[in-house]
PDB file of C-alpha atoms and ligand atoms in Angstrom:
ATOM      1  CA  MET A 239     -20.972 -30.164  -4.563  1.00 40.00           C
ATOM      2  CA  SER A 240     -19.368 -33.515  -3.983  1.00 47.00           C
ATOM      3  CA  SER A 241     -16.837 -34.917  -6.418  1.00 50.00           C
ATOM      4  CA  GLU A 242     -16.236 -38.000  -4.321  1.00 57.00           C
ATOM      5  CA  SER A 243     -16.700 -40.516  -7.081  1.00 57.00           C
ATOM      6  CA  SER A 244     -13.486 -40.534  -9.006  1.00 63.00           C
ATOM      7  CA  PRO A 245     -12.454 -42.786 -11.870  1.00 62.00           C
ATOM      8  CA  THR A 246      -9.153 -43.367 -10.063  1.00 78.00           C
ATOM      9  CA  LEU A 247     -10.728 -44.703  -6.841  1.00 91.00           C
ATOM     10  CA  ASP A 248     -11.803 -48.344  -6.605  1.00 94.00           C
ATOM     11  CA  PRO A 249     -15.385 -48.151  -5.248  1.00 94.00           C
ATOM     12  CA  THR A 250     -15.053 -51.593  -3.625  1.00 95.00           C
ATOM     13  CA  LEU A 251     -12.542 -50.150  -1.129  1.00 96.00           C
ATOM     14  CA  PHE A 252     -14.582 -47.195   0.151  1.00 97.00           C
ATOM     15  CA  ALA A 253     -17.792 -46.485   2.073  1.00 97.00           C
ATOM     16  CA  GLU A 254     -20.101 -43.708   0.917  1.00 96.00           C
ATOM     17  CA  GLY A 255     -18.792 -40.348   2.069  1.00 96.00           C
ATOM     18  CA  PRO A 256     -20.266 -38.655   5.151  1.00 98.00           C
ATOM     19  CA  ALA A 257     -22.780 -35.836   4.611  1.00 97.00           C
ATOM     20  CA  ARG A 258     -21.433 -32.317   4.195  1.00 98.00           C
ATOM     21  CA  ASP A 259     -23.601 -29.273   3.671  1.00 97.00           C
ATOM     22  CA  ALA A 260     -23.561 -26.996   0.638  1.00 97.00           C
ATOM     23  CA  ARG A 261     -20.709 -24.860   2.003  1.00 98.00           C
ATOM     24  CA  PHE A 262     -18.233 -27.664   1.370  1.00 98.00           C
ATOM     25  CA  THR A 263     -16.450 -28.817  -1.746  1.00 98.00           C
ATOM     26  CA  VAL A 264     -15.624 -32.468  -1.151  1.00 97.00           C
ATOM     27  CA  ALA A 265     -12.527 -33.784  -2.921  1.00 97.00           C
ATOM     28  CA  ALA A 266     -11.948 -37.474  -3.629  1.00 95.00           C
ATOM     29  CA  ARG A 267      -8.147 -37.365  -3.869  1.00 96.00           C
ATOM     30  CA  TRP A 268      -5.368 -35.451  -2.168  1.00 95.00           C
ATOM     31  CA  VAL A 269      -4.301 -33.768  -5.431  1.00 95.00           C
ATOM     32  CA  GLU A 270      -7.718 -32.066  -5.646  1.00 95.00           C
ATOM     33  CA  CYS A 271      -7.129 -30.250  -2.336  1.00 96.00           C
ATOM     34  CA  ALA A 272      -5.514 -26.839  -1.854  1.00 97.00           C
ATOM     35  CA  ASN A 273      -1.980 -28.090  -1.207  1.00 96.00           C
ATOM     36  CA  PHE A 274      -0.015 -24.902  -0.683  1.00 96.00           C
ATOM     37  CA  PRO A 275       3.760 -25.384  -0.687  1.00 93.00           C
ATOM     38  CA  ASN A 276       5.980 -24.790   2.346  1.00 90.00           C
ATOM     39  CA  GLY A 277       6.350 -21.084   2.991  1.00 91.00           C
ATOM     40  CA  HIS A 278       3.103 -20.141   1.204  1.00 95.00           C
ATOM     41  CA  PRO A 279       1.125 -17.559   3.245  1.00 94.00           C
ATOM     42  CA  LEU A 280      -2.099 -19.640   3.102  1.00 96.00           C
ATOM     43  CA  ARG A 281      -0.543 -22.969   4.060  1.00 96.00           C
ATOM     44  CA  ALA A 282      -1.061 -22.570   7.815  1.00 95.00           C
ATOM     45  CA  ILE A 283      -4.666 -21.402   7.649  1.00 97.00           C
ATOM     46  CA  GLU A 284      -5.635 -24.085   5.121  1.00 98.00           C
ATOM     47  CA  PHE A 285      -4.240 -26.670   7.539  1.00 97.00           C
ATOM     48  CA  LEU A 286      -6.676 -25.483  10.250  1.00 98.00           C
ATOM     49  CA  HIS A 287      -9.645 -25.978   7.896  1.00 98.00           C
ATOM     50  CA  ARG A 288      -8.435 -29.379   6.730  1.00 97.00           C
ATOM     51  CA  GLN A 289      -7.820 -30.504  10.298  1.00 97.00           C
ATOM     52  CA  MET A 290     -11.239 -29.260  11.409  1.00 98.00           C
ATOM     53  CA  ASN A 291     -12.801 -31.565   8.818  1.00 98.00           C
ATOM     54  CA  GLU A 292     -10.533 -34.475   9.739  1.00 97.00           C
ATOM     55  CA  GLU A 293     -11.671 -34.180  13.347  1.00 98.00           C
ATOM     56  CA  ILE A 294     -15.275 -34.392  12.114  1.00 98.00           C
ATOM     57  CA  ASP A 295     -14.283 -37.527  10.177  1.00 98.00           C
ATOM     58  CA  SER A 296     -12.885 -39.000  13.409  1.00 98.00           C
ATOM     59  CA  LEU A 297     -16.128 -38.145  15.196  1.00 98.00           C
ATOM     60  CA  GLU A 298     -18.127 -39.758  12.390  1.00 98.00           C
ATOM     61  CA  CYS A 299     -15.981 -42.917  12.455  1.00 98.00           C
ATOM     62  CA  SER A 300     -16.441 -43.294  16.223  1.00 98.00           C
ATOM     63  CA  ALA A 301     -20.175 -42.641  15.947  1.00 98.00           C
ATOM     64  CA  ALA A 302     -20.431 -45.207  13.132  1.00 98.00           C
ATOM     65  CA  ASN A 303     -18.678 -47.733  15.380  1.00 98.00           C
ATOM     66  CA  LEU A 304     -21.338 -47.190  18.052  1.00 98.00           C
ATOM     67  CA  ARG A 305     -24.077 -47.526  15.427  1.00 98.00           C
ATOM     68  CA  ASP A 306     -22.669 -50.588  13.661  1.00 98.00           C
ATOM     69  CA  PHE A 307     -21.518 -52.643  16.677  1.00 98.00           C
ATOM     70  CA  PRO A 308     -24.302 -52.384  19.270  1.00 98.00           C
ATOM     71  CA  GLU A 309     -23.288 -55.749  20.740  1.00 97.00           C
ATOM     72  CA  ALA A 310     -19.728 -54.614  21.601  1.00 97.00           C
ATOM     73  CA  ALA A 311     -18.742 -54.626  25.284  1.00 96.00           C
ATOM     74  CA  TRP A 312     -19.890 -51.683  27.358  1.00 97.00           C
ATOM     75  CA  ASP A 313     -16.380 -50.464  28.192  1.00 97.00           C
ATOM     76  CA  VAL A 314     -15.358 -50.087  24.538  1.00 98.00           C
ATOM     77  CA  ARG A 315     -18.695 -48.416  23.717  1.00 98.00           C
ATOM     78  CA  LEU A 316     -18.111 -45.972  26.558  1.00 98.00           C
ATOM     79  CA  SER A 317     -14.627 -45.197  25.217  1.00 98.00           C
ATOM     80  CA  LEU A 318     -16.084 -44.661  21.723  1.00 98.00           C
ATOM     81  CA  ALA A 319     -18.730 -42.305  23.109  1.00 98.00           C
ATOM     82  CA  ARG A 320     -16.010 -40.335  24.924  1.00 98.00           C
ATOM     83  CA  GLN A 321     -14.014 -40.265  21.709  1.00 98.00           C
ATOM     84  CA  CYS A 322     -17.026 -38.741  19.903  1.00 98.00           C
ATOM     85  CA  ALA A 323     -17.120 -35.946  22.495  1.00 98.00           C
ATOM     86  CA  ASP A 324     -13.341 -35.373  22.230  1.00 98.00           C
ATOM     87  CA  GLU A 325     -13.326 -35.261  18.418  1.00 98.00           C
ATOM     88  CA  ALA A 326     -16.267 -32.829  18.411  1.00 98.00           C
ATOM     89  CA  ARG A 327     -14.284 -30.599  20.779  1.00 98.00           C
ATOM     90  CA  HIS A 328     -11.207 -30.832  18.549  1.00 98.00           C
ATOM     91  CA  ALA A 329     -13.238 -29.830  15.477  1.00 98.00           C
ATOM     92  CA  ALA A 330     -14.629 -26.840  17.389  1.00 98.00           C
ATOM     93  CA  MET A 331     -11.113 -25.813  18.528  1.00 98.00           C
ATOM     94  CA  PHE A 332      -9.739 -25.895  14.983  1.00 98.00           C
ATOM     95  CA  ARG A 333     -12.786 -24.054  13.649  1.00 98.00           C
ATOM     96  CA  HIS A 334     -12.454 -21.366  16.297  1.00 98.00           C
ATOM     97  CA  LEU A 335      -8.805 -20.697  15.493  1.00 98.00           C
ATOM     98  CA  PHE A 336      -9.443 -20.884  11.734  1.00 98.00           C
ATOM     99  CA  GLU A 337     -12.221 -18.291  11.913  1.00 98.00           C
ATOM    100  CA  GLN A 338     -10.279 -16.119  14.352  1.00 98.00           C
ATOM    101  CA  ARG A 339      -7.540 -15.971  11.706  1.00 97.00           C
ATOM    102  CA  GLY A 340      -9.925 -14.868   8.994  1.00 97.00           C
ATOM    103  CA  GLY A 341     -11.064 -18.141   7.440  1.00 98.00           C
ATOM    104  CA  HIS A 342     -14.623 -19.185   6.658  1.00 98.00           C
ATOM    105  CA  VAL A 343     -16.023 -22.701   6.704  1.00 98.00           C
ATOM    106  CA  GLY A 344     -15.976 -24.234   3.239  1.00 98.00           C
ATOM    107  CA  GLN A 345     -13.157 -21.993   2.010  1.00 98.00           C
ATOM    108  CA  TYR A 346     -11.036 -24.953   0.873  1.00 98.00           C
ATOM    109  CA  PRO A 347     -11.876 -28.438  -0.442  1.00 98.00           C
ATOM    110  CA  VAL A 348     -12.099 -31.183   2.183  1.00 98.00           C
ATOM    111  CA  LEU A 349     -11.142 -34.846   1.981  1.00 97.00           C
ATOM    112  CA  ASN A 350     -13.157 -37.522   3.795  1.00 97.00           C
ATOM    113  CA  PHE A 351     -10.792 -40.421   3.164  1.00 96.00           C
ATOM    114  CA  GLN A 352     -10.567 -41.356   6.830  1.00 96.00           C
ATOM    115  CA  TYR A 353     -14.300 -41.994   7.197  1.00 98.00           C
ATOM    116  CA  ARG A 354     -14.615 -43.622   3.778  1.00 98.00           C
ATOM    117  CA  ILE A 355     -11.802 -46.091   4.537  1.00 97.00           C
ATOM    118  CA  VAL A 356     -12.730 -46.849   8.168  1.00 98.00           C
ATOM    119  CA  ALA A 357     -16.502 -47.165   7.744  1.00 98.00           C
ATOM    120  CA  HIS A 358     -15.934 -49.664   4.939  1.00 98.00           C
ATOM    121  CA  ILE A 359     -14.238 -52.147   7.320  1.00 97.00           C
ATOM    122  CA  ARG A 360     -16.606 -54.807   8.620  1.00 96.00           C
ATOM    123  CA  SER A 361     -15.091 -55.609  12.022  1.00 97.00           C
ATOM    124  CA  LEU A 362     -14.727 -53.305  15.011  1.00 98.00           C
ATOM    125  CA  VAL A 363     -11.263 -54.663  15.734  1.00 97.00           C
ATOM    126  CA  GLY A 364     -10.257 -53.828  12.142  1.00 97.00           C
ATOM    127  CA  ARG A 365     -11.704 -50.319  12.356  1.00 97.00           C
ATOM    128  CA  LEU A 366      -9.889 -49.548  15.615  1.00 97.00           C
ATOM    129  CA  ALA A 367      -6.667 -50.966  14.189  1.00 96.00           C
ATOM    130  CA  ILE A 368      -6.904 -48.521  11.282  1.00 96.00           C
ATOM    131  CA  GLN A 369      -8.450 -45.407  12.794  1.00 96.00           C
ATOM    132  CA  ASN A 370      -7.036 -45.319  16.304  1.00 96.00           C
ATOM    133  CA  ARG A 371      -3.985 -47.508  16.110  1.00 94.00           C
ATOM    134  CA  SER A 372      -2.739 -46.335  12.683  1.00 93.00           C
ATOM    135  CA  PHE A 373      -4.202 -42.949  11.668  1.00 94.00           C
ATOM    136  CA  GLU A 374      -4.370 -41.466  15.159  1.00 95.00           C
ATOM    137  CA  ALA A 375      -1.048 -42.960  16.286  1.00 92.00           C
ATOM    138  CA  GLY A 376       0.502 -41.333  13.195  1.00 91.00           C
ATOM    139  CA  GLY A 377      -1.336 -38.174  14.235  1.00 92.00           C
ATOM    140  CA  LEU A 378       0.532 -38.220  17.583  1.00 93.00           C
ATOM    141  CA  ASP A 379       3.811 -37.891  15.695  1.00 92.00           C
ATOM    142  CA  ALA A 380       2.421 -35.026  13.588  1.00 93.00           C
ATOM    143  CA  ILE A 381       1.083 -33.238  16.684  1.00 96.00           C
ATOM    144  CA  ALA A 382       4.484 -33.449  18.422  1.00 95.00           C
ATOM    145  CA  HIS A 383       6.019 -31.845  15.329  1.00 94.00           C
ATOM    146  CA  GLY A 384       3.233 -29.193  15.340  1.00 95.00           C
ATOM    147  CA  ILE A 385       3.842 -28.374  19.009  1.00 96.00           C
ATOM    148  CA  GLU A 386       7.546 -27.833  18.391  1.00 96.00           C
ATOM    149  CA  GLN A 387       6.939 -25.714  15.291  1.00 95.00           C
ATOM    150  CA  ALA A 388       4.300 -23.572  17.057  1.00 96.00           C
ATOM    151  CA  ARG A 389       6.715 -23.069  19.961  1.00 97.00           C
ATOM    152  CA  GLN A 390       9.478 -21.934  17.608  1.00 97.00           C
ATOM    153  CA  GLU A 391       7.104 -19.515  15.883  1.00 95.00           C
ATOM    154  CA  GLY A 392       5.775 -18.161  19.188  1.00 97.00           C
ATOM    155  CA  ASP A 393       2.221 -19.224  18.244  1.00 97.00           C
ATOM    156  CA  GLU A 394       0.889 -19.855  21.752  1.00 97.00           C
ATOM    157  CA  CYS A 395      -2.759 -20.408  20.711  1.00 97.00           C
ATOM    158  CA  LEU A 396      -1.821 -23.165  18.289  1.00 97.00           C
ATOM    159  CA  ARG A 397       0.651 -24.725  20.730  1.00 98.00           C
ATOM    160  CA  GLU A 398      -2.026 -24.895  23.442  1.00 97.00           C
ATOM    161  CA  LEU A 399      -4.536 -26.358  21.000  1.00 98.00           C
ATOM    162  CA  PHE A 400      -2.082 -29.108  19.993  1.00 98.00           C
ATOM    163  CA  GLU A 401      -1.178 -29.863  23.632  1.00 97.00           C
ATOM    164  CA  ALA A 402      -4.860 -30.342  24.517  1.00 97.00           C
ATOM    165  CA  GLN A 403      -5.466 -32.438  21.420  1.00 97.00           C
ATOM    166  CA  ARG A 404      -2.405 -34.604  22.122  1.00 96.00           C
ATOM    167  CA  ALA A 405      -3.680 -35.586  25.582  1.00 96.00           C
ATOM    168  CA  ASP A 406      -7.001 -36.749  24.113  1.00 97.00           C
ATOM    169  CA  GLU A 407      -5.471 -38.566  21.138  1.00 97.00           C
ATOM    170  CA  ILE A 408      -3.176 -40.536  23.447  1.00 96.00           C
ATOM    171  CA  SER A 409      -6.267 -41.826  25.260  1.00 97.00           C
ATOM    172  CA  HIS A 410      -7.917 -42.817  21.947  1.00 97.00           C
ATOM    173  CA  VAL A 411      -4.886 -44.806  20.849  1.00 96.00           C
ATOM    174  CA  ARG A 412      -4.518 -46.346  24.304  1.00 96.00           C
ATOM    175  CA  PHE A 413      -8.071 -47.682  24.662  1.00 97.00           C
ATOM    176  CA  ALA A 414      -7.854 -49.120  21.152  1.00 96.00           C
ATOM    177  CA  ASN A 415      -4.521 -50.797  21.913  1.00 95.00           C
ATOM    178  CA  GLU A 416      -5.922 -52.312  25.107  1.00 96.00           C
ATOM    179  CA  TRP A 417      -9.093 -53.491  23.441  1.00 96.00           C
ATOM    180  CA  ILE A 418      -7.309 -54.898  20.366  1.00 95.00           C
ATOM    181  CA  ASN A 419      -4.836 -56.793  22.578  1.00 95.00           C
ATOM    182  CA  ALA A 420      -7.691 -58.312  24.596  1.00 96.00           C
ATOM    183  CA  ALA A 421      -9.673 -59.137  21.443  1.00 95.00           C
ATOM    184  CA  THR A 422      -6.766 -60.950  19.779  1.00 94.00           C
ATOM    185  CA  ARG A 423      -6.102 -62.946  22.960  1.00 95.00           C
ATOM    186  CA  GLN A 424      -9.733 -64.000  23.226  1.00 95.00           C
ATOM    187  CA  ASN A 425     -10.395 -64.619  19.551  1.00 94.00           C
ATOM    188  CA  PRO A 426      -7.551 -65.504  17.173  1.00 91.00           C
ATOM    189  CA  ARG A 427      -9.837 -64.704  14.239  1.00 94.00           C
ATOM    190  CA  SER A 428      -9.390 -61.028  15.174  1.00 95.00           C
ATOM    191  CA  VAL A 429      -5.818 -61.229  13.865  1.00 94.00           C
ATOM    192  CA  LEU A 430      -7.161 -62.141  10.415  1.00 95.00           C
ATOM    193  CA  GLU A 431      -9.722 -59.344  10.593  1.00 96.00           C
ATOM    194  CA  ILE A 432      -6.970 -56.839  11.417  1.00 95.00           C
ATOM    195  CA  GLY A 433      -4.816 -58.191   8.583  1.00 95.00           C
ATOM    196  CA  SER A 434      -7.550 -57.835   5.988  1.00 94.00           C
ATOM    197  CA  ALA A 435      -8.461 -54.354   7.279  1.00 96.00           C
ATOM    198  CA  LEU A 436      -4.809 -53.248   7.024  1.00 95.00           C
ATOM    199  CA  ALA A 437      -4.454 -54.620   3.492  1.00 95.00           C
ATOM    200  CA  ALA A 438      -7.623 -52.919   2.228  1.00 95.00           C
ATOM    201  CA  ALA A 439      -6.908 -49.652   4.053  1.00 95.00           C
ATOM    202  CA  SER A 440      -3.371 -49.315   2.758  1.00 94.00           C
ATOM    203  CA  LYS A 441      -4.545 -49.929  -0.820  1.00 95.00           C
ATOM    204  CA  ALA A 442      -7.345 -47.365  -0.419  1.00 96.00           C
ATOM    205  CA  PHE A 443      -4.989 -44.859   1.255  1.00 95.00           C
ATOM    206  CA  ARG A 444      -2.522 -45.093  -1.644  1.00 94.00           C
ATOM    207  CA  GLN A 445      -5.324 -44.414  -4.122  1.00 95.00           C
ATOM    208  CA  VAL A 446      -6.488 -41.312  -2.241  1.00 95.00           C
ATOM    209  CA  MET A 447      -3.098 -39.823  -1.470  1.00 92.00           C
ATOM    210  CA  GLY A 448      -1.131 -40.818  -4.570  1.00 89.00           C
ATOM    211  CA  SER A 449       2.612 -40.481  -4.477  1.00 81.00           C
ATOM    212  CA  GLU A 450       2.192 -36.673  -4.315  1.00 79.00           C
ATOM    213  CA  GLY A 451       0.390 -36.780  -0.949  1.00 78.00           C
ATOM    214  CA  THR A 452       2.840 -39.014   0.876  1.00 74.00           C
ATOM    215  CA  GLU A 453       6.272 -38.121  -0.489  1.00 71.00           C
ATOM    216  CA  GLY A 454       8.357 -36.512   2.213  1.00 64.00           C
ATOM    217  CA  VAL A 455       5.405 -36.447   4.654  1.00 67.00           C
ATOM    218  CA  SER A 456       6.841 -38.286   7.619  1.00 73.00           C
ATOM    219  CA  TYR A 457       7.413 -37.119  11.169  1.00 81.00           C
ATOM    220  CA  PRO A 458       9.768 -38.611  13.736  1.00 84.00           C
ATOM    221  CA  ALA A 459       7.895 -41.044  15.998  1.00 85.00           C
ATOM    222  CA  ASP A 460       6.779 -39.421  19.262  1.00 87.00           C
ATOM    223  CA  ASP A 461       8.071 -42.300  21.369  1.00 86.00           C
ATOM    224  CA  ALA A 462       6.878 -40.838  24.709  1.00 86.00           C
ATOM    225  CA  ALA A 463       3.295 -40.423  23.438  1.00 88.00           C
ATOM    226  CA  ARG A 464       3.327 -43.838  21.771  1.00 87.00           C
ATOM    227  CA  ARG A 465       4.487 -45.512  24.977  1.00 88.00           C
ATOM    228  CA  GLU A 466       1.813 -43.637  26.944  1.00 87.00           C
ATOM    229  CA  ALA A 467      -0.711 -44.819  24.341  1.00 88.00           C
ATOM    230  CA  GLY A 468       0.082 -48.447  25.105  1.00 87.00           C
ATOM    231  CA  PHE A 469       2.541 -49.426  22.372  1.00 84.00           C
ATOM    232  CA  THR A 470       5.249 -51.859  23.449  1.00 81.00           C
ATOM    233  CA  ASP A 471       8.969 -51.004  23.262  1.00 78.00           C
ATOM    234  CA  THR A 472       9.279 -53.223  20.188  1.00 76.00           C
ATOM    235  CA  GLU A 473       6.394 -51.457  18.433  1.00 78.00           C
ATOM    236  CA  VAL A 474       7.807 -48.017  19.251  1.00 78.00           C
ATOM    237  CA  GLY A 475      11.213 -49.143  17.971  1.00 75.00           C
ATOM    238  CA  LEU A 476       9.636 -50.351  14.735  1.00 71.00           C
ATOM    239  CA  ALA A 477       7.775 -47.057  14.256  1.00 70.00           C
ATOM    240  CA  ILE A 478      11.022 -45.119  14.723  1.00 68.00           C
ATOM    241  CA  GLN A 479      12.794 -47.402  12.258  1.00 65.00           C
ATOM    242  CA  LEU A 480      10.036 -47.088   9.621  1.00 61.00           C
ATOM    243  CA  GLN A 481       9.788 -43.336   9.925  1.00 60.00           C
ATOM    244  CA  SER A 482      13.506 -42.750   9.689  1.00 59.00           C
ATOM    245  CA  ARG A 483      13.541 -44.444   6.270  1.00 52.00           C
ATOM    246  CA  PRO A 484      13.531 -42.214   3.223  1.00 45.00           C
ATOM    247  CA  ALA A 485      10.011 -41.349   2.023  1.00 39.00           C
ATOM    248  CA  GLY A 486       8.410 -43.518  -0.609  1.00 36.00           C
ATOM    249  CA  ARG A 487       9.757 -46.789   0.744  1.00 33.00           C
TER     250      ARG A 487
HETATM  251 FE1  FE2 B  84      -9.017 -35.618  17.332  1.00 73.55          FE
HETATM  252 FE1  FE2 B  85      -8.792 -39.083  18.167  1.00 73.55          FE
END
């Protein structure tokens, strides 16, 4: 059953959680998840389950964008529809590998923070700034790290999965970057909408993750992927600078 309402979460910062069937235990905060330490034998398999659910969250965010902004331009709606298909494929890939390695769906608690933060934002430009341009751009850095680690461990299945995912995620970040840049040129109010979305999302993210969920969790910026995804040299430089700072700052 869901434990998504938590006395430590401010309900004004979050949308209702997405539906999950009875197999799932839904956690509200990172500390309620199965956070196995480095080197623990279950750490790798739990990651596959967690990531499977996060891909579903990405699918649900993109689908909610189609539902909530029917008046948006056709090209961005087409990109969002393609994103739904990609995220569904990613969830299926993670599920397949998870089950192949002995896991069963619902084995570990899941966290729907991504959907609950993104679906709470009122503007499409704000949602894309958070989901695609922040969460998924950060995901590019994590995937690059995952590819390297899988290569070192000789885990070809996982390396191939990450390579395929990386190609799709670059396209999600890129269409969002292009659309956000056009939106802010056409309508200066978009800048304010992005600012308020960023402020609310970072507050909500801190509540979900706590200091425990973010300390030491930082990957070097994947500058090649970020450039391919439409970030400028200055933005890539800033990402590298931020991520090379000690955690917690
Ligand atoms: Fe994905
Ligand atoms: Fe994505």
